[in-house]
Short mmCIF file of C-alpha atoms in Angstrom, two decimals:
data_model
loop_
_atom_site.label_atom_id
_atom_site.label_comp_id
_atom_site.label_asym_id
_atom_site.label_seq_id
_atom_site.Cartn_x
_atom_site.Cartn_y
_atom_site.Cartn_z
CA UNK S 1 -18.11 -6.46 7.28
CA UNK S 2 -16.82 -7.98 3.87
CA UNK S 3 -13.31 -5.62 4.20
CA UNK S 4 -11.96 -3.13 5.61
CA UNK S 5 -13.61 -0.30 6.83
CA UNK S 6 -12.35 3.19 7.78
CA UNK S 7 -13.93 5.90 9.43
CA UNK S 8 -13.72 8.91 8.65
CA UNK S 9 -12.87 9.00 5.07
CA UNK S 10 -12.01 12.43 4.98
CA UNK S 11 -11.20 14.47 8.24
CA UNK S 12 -10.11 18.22 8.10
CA UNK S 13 -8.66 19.48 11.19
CA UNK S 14 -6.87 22.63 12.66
CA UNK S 15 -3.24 22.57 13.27
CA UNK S 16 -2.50 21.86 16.64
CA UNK S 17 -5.52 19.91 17.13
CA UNK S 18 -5.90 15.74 18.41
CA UNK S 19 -7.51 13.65 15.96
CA UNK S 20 -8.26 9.77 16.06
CA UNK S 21 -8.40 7.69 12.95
CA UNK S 22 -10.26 4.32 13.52
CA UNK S 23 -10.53 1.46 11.77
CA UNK S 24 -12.10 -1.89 11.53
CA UNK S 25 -10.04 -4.88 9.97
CA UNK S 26 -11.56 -8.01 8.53
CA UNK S 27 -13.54 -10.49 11.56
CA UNK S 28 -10.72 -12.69 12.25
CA UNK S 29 -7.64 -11.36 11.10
CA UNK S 30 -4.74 -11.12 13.67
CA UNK S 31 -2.15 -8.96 11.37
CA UNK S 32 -3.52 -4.93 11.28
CA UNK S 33 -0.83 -2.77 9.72
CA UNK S 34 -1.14 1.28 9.27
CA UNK S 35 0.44 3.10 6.65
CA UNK S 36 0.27 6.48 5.29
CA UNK S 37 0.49 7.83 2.17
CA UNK S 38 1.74 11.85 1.34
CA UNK S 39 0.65 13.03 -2.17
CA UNK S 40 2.27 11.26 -5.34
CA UNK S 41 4.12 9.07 -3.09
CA UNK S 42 3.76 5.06 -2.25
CA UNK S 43 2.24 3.89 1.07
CA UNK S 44 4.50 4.23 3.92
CA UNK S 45 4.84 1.51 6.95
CA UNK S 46 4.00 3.31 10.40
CA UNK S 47 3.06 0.40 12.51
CA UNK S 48 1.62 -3.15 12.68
CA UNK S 49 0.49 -5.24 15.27
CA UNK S 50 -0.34 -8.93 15.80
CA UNK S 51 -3.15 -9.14 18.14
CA UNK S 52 -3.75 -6.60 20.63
CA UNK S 53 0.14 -5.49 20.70
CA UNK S 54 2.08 -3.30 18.63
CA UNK S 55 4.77 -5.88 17.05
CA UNK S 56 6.78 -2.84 14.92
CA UNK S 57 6.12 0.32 15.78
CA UNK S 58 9.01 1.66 13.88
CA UNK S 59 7.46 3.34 10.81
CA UNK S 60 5.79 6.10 13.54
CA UNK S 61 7.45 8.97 12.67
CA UNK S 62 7.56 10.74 16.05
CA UNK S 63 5.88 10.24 19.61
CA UNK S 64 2.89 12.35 18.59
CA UNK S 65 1.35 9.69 16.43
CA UNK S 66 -0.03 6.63 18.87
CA UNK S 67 -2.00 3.91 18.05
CA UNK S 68 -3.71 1.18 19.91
CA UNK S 69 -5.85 -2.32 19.13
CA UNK S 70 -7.36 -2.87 22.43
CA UNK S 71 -9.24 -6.26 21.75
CA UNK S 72 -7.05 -7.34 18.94
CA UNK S 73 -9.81 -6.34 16.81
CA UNK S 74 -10.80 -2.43 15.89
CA UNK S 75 -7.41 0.00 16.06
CA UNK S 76 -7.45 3.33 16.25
CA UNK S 77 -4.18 5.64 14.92
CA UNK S 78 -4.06 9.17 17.40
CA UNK S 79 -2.04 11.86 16.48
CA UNK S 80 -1.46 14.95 18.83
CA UNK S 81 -0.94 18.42 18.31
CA UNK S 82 -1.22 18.05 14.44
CA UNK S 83 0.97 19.84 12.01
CA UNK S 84 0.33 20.72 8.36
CA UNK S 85 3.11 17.62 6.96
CA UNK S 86 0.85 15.05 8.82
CA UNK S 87 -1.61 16.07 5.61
CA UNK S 88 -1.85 12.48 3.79
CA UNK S 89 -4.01 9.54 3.30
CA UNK S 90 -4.07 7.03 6.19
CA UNK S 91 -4.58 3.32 5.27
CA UNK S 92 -5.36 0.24 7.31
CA UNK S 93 -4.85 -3.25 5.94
CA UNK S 94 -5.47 -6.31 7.92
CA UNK S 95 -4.49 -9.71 6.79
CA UNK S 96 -5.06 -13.14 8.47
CA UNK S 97 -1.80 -13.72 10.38
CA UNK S 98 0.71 -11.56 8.77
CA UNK S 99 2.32 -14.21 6.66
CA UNK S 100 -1.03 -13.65 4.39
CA UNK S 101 -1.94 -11.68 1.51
CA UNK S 102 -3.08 -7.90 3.17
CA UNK S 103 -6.08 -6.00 2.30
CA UNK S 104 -6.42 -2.65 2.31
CA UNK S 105 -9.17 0.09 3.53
CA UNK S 106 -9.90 2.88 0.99
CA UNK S 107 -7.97 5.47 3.78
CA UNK S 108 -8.77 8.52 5.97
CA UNK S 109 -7.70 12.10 4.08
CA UNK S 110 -6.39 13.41 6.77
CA UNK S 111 -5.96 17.32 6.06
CA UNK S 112 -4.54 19.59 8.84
CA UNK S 113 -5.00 23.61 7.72
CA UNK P 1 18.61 -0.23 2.18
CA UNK P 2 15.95 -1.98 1.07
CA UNK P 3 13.77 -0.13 -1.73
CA UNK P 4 11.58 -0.68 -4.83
CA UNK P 5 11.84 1.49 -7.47
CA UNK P 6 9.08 2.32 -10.19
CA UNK P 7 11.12 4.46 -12.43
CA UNK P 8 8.05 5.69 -15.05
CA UNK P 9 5.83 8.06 -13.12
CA UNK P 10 3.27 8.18 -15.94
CA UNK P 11 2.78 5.96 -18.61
CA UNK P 12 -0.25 6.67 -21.79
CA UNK P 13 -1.24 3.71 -23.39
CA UNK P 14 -4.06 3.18 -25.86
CA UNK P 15 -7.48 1.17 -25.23
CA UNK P 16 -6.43 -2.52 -26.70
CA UNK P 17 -2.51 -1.91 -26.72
CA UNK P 18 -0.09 -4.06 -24.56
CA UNK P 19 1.18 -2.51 -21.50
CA UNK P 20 4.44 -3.15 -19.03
CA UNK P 21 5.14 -1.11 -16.07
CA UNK P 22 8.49 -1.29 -14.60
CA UNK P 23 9.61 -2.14 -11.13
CA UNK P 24 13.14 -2.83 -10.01
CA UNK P 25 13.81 -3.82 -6.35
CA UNK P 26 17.07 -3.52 -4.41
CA UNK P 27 17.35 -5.43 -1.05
CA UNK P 28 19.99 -7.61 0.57
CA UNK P 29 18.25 -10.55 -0.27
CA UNK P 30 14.99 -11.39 -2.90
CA UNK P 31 12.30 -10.52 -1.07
CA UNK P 32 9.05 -11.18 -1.58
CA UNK P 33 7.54 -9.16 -4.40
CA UNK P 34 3.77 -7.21 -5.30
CA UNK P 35 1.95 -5.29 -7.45
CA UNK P 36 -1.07 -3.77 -6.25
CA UNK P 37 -3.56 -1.17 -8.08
CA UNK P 38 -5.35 1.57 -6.76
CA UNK P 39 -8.29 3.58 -8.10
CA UNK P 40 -9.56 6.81 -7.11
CA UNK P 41 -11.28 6.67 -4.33
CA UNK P 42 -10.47 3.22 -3.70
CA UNK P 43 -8.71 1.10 -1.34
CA UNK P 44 -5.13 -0.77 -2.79
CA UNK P 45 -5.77 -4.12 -4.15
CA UNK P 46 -3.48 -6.75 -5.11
CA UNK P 47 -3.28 -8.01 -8.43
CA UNK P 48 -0.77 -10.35 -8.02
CA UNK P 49 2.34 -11.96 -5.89
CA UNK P 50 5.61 -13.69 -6.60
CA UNK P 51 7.09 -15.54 -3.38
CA UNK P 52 9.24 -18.24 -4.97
CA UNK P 53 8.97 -20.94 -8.03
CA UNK P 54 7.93 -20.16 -11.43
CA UNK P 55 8.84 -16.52 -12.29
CA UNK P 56 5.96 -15.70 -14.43
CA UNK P 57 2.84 -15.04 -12.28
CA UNK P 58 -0.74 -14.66 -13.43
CA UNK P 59 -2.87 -12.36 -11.37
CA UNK P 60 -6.49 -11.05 -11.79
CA UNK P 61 -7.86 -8.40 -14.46
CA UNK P 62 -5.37 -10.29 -17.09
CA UNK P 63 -2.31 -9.23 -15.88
CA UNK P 64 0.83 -10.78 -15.55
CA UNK P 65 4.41 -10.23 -13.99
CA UNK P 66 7.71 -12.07 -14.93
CA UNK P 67 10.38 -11.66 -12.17
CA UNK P 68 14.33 -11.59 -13.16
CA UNK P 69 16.84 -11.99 -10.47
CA UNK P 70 19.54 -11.23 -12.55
CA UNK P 71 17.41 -7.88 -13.36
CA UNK P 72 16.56 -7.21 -10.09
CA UNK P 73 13.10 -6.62 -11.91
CA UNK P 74 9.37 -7.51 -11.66
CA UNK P 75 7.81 -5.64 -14.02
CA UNK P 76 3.67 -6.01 -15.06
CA UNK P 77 2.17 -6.87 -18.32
CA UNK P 78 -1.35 -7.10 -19.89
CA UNK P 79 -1.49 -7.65 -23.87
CA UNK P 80 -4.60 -5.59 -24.42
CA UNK P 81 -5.59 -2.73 -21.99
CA UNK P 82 -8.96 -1.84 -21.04
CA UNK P 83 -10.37 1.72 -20.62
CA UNK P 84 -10.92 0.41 -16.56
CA UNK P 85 -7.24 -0.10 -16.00
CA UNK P 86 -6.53 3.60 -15.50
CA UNK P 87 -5.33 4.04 -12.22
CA UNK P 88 -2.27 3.81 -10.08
CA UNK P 89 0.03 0.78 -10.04
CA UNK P 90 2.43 0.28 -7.39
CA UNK P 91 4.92 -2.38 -6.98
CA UNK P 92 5.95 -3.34 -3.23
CA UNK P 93 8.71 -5.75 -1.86
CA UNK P 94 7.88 -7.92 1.08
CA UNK P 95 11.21 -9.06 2.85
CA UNK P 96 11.57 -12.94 4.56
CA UNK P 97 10.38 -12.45 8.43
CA UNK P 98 9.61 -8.87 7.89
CA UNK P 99 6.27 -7.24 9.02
CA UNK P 100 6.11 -4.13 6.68
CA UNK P 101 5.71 -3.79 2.77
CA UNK P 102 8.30 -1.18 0.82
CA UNK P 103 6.16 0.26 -1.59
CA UNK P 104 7.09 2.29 -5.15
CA UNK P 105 6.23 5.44 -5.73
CA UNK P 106 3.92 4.10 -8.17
CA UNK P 107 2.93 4.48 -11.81
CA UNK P 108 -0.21 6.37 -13.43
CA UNK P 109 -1.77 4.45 -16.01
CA UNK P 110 -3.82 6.87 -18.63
CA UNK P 111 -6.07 4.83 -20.99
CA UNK P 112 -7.07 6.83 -24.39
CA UNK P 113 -9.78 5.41 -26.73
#
């Protein structure tokens, strides 16, 4: 596609439950980086990788959140036994090699009740 | 630590007035420096980037942003605001070699006729 794309856009979910956030950079770009953003706060870094491998993982705030890129290509962001605090929006960006100007996706509203 | 600071949370500007959101940045060394804009429901887009040379630097929509080292500022102008530019600004700092962008907490921009 022409950007971005994230699936779901909105995902409600009980506490305690897995959920899988997916999404599908730009053909061709190497760079994908997650970041999630809490309510009337800026994006926060969780992870980026350069190909198929996690380069920083360091943003992920605790071992329940996981998230892979298999083919270097679609990534998808896991997070296990959910809590209510992991309520935010969830935003991919890819860019072209990571030294490049990063586009976003328009998120995943993750809400755990 | 490395942070970016946006210190107006809310800004209300007339349709046609000039507008400047603030950013200040505070990081061992200039990093590399953003603004991006995000509208409801919408994915972040940048508007512009300074990485080095001339500190005033055009972006798209008609806005501008003038960096000052001795400031530690990079704050975002537009002479005449449109009703369209509601939405959230955020400012985000970039550092040499790093993967991740430091974002604001961001600005809400309120257009009134």
């Amino acid at each position: 596609g022409a950007g971005v794309s994230q699936t779901p856009s909105n995902k409600v979910t009980e506490k305690g439950k897995y959920v899988e956030l997916r999404c599908d950079p730009i053909s061709g770009h190497t760079a994908l980086y997650w970041y999630r953003q809490s309510l009337g706060q800026g994006p926060e870094f969780l992870i980026y990788f350069q190909g198929t491998g996690a380069a920083d993982d360091s943003g992920l705030p605790n071992d329940r959140f996981f998230a892979v890129r298999p083919e270097g290509s679609v990534s998808t962001l896991k997070i296990q036994r959910t809590e209510r605090g992991d309520s935010a929006v969830y935003l991919c960006a890819s860019s072209l090699n990571g030294a490049s100007e990063a586009f976003f996706g328009q998120g995943t509203r993750l809400t755990v009740v | 630590a490395q942070s970016v600071t946006q210190p107006d949370i809310h800004i209300t500007v007339s349709e046609g007035a000039s507008l400047e959101l603030r950013c200040n940045y505070s990081y061992g060394a200039t990093p590399y420096l953003f603004w991006y804009v995000q509208s409801p429901g919408q994915g972040l887009q940048l508007l512009l980037k300074y990485f080095s040379g001339d500190t005033l630097v055009q972006g798209i929509k008609g806005f501008e942003a003038e960096f000052k080292r001795s400031q530690s500022s990079f704050n975002l102008r537009k002479p005449s605001v449109h009703w369209s530019d509601a939405a959230e600004y955020f400012c985000a700092g970039l550092l040499t070699g790093a993967n991740n962008l430091f974002f604001g907490t961001g600005t809400r921009l309120t257009v009134i006729p």
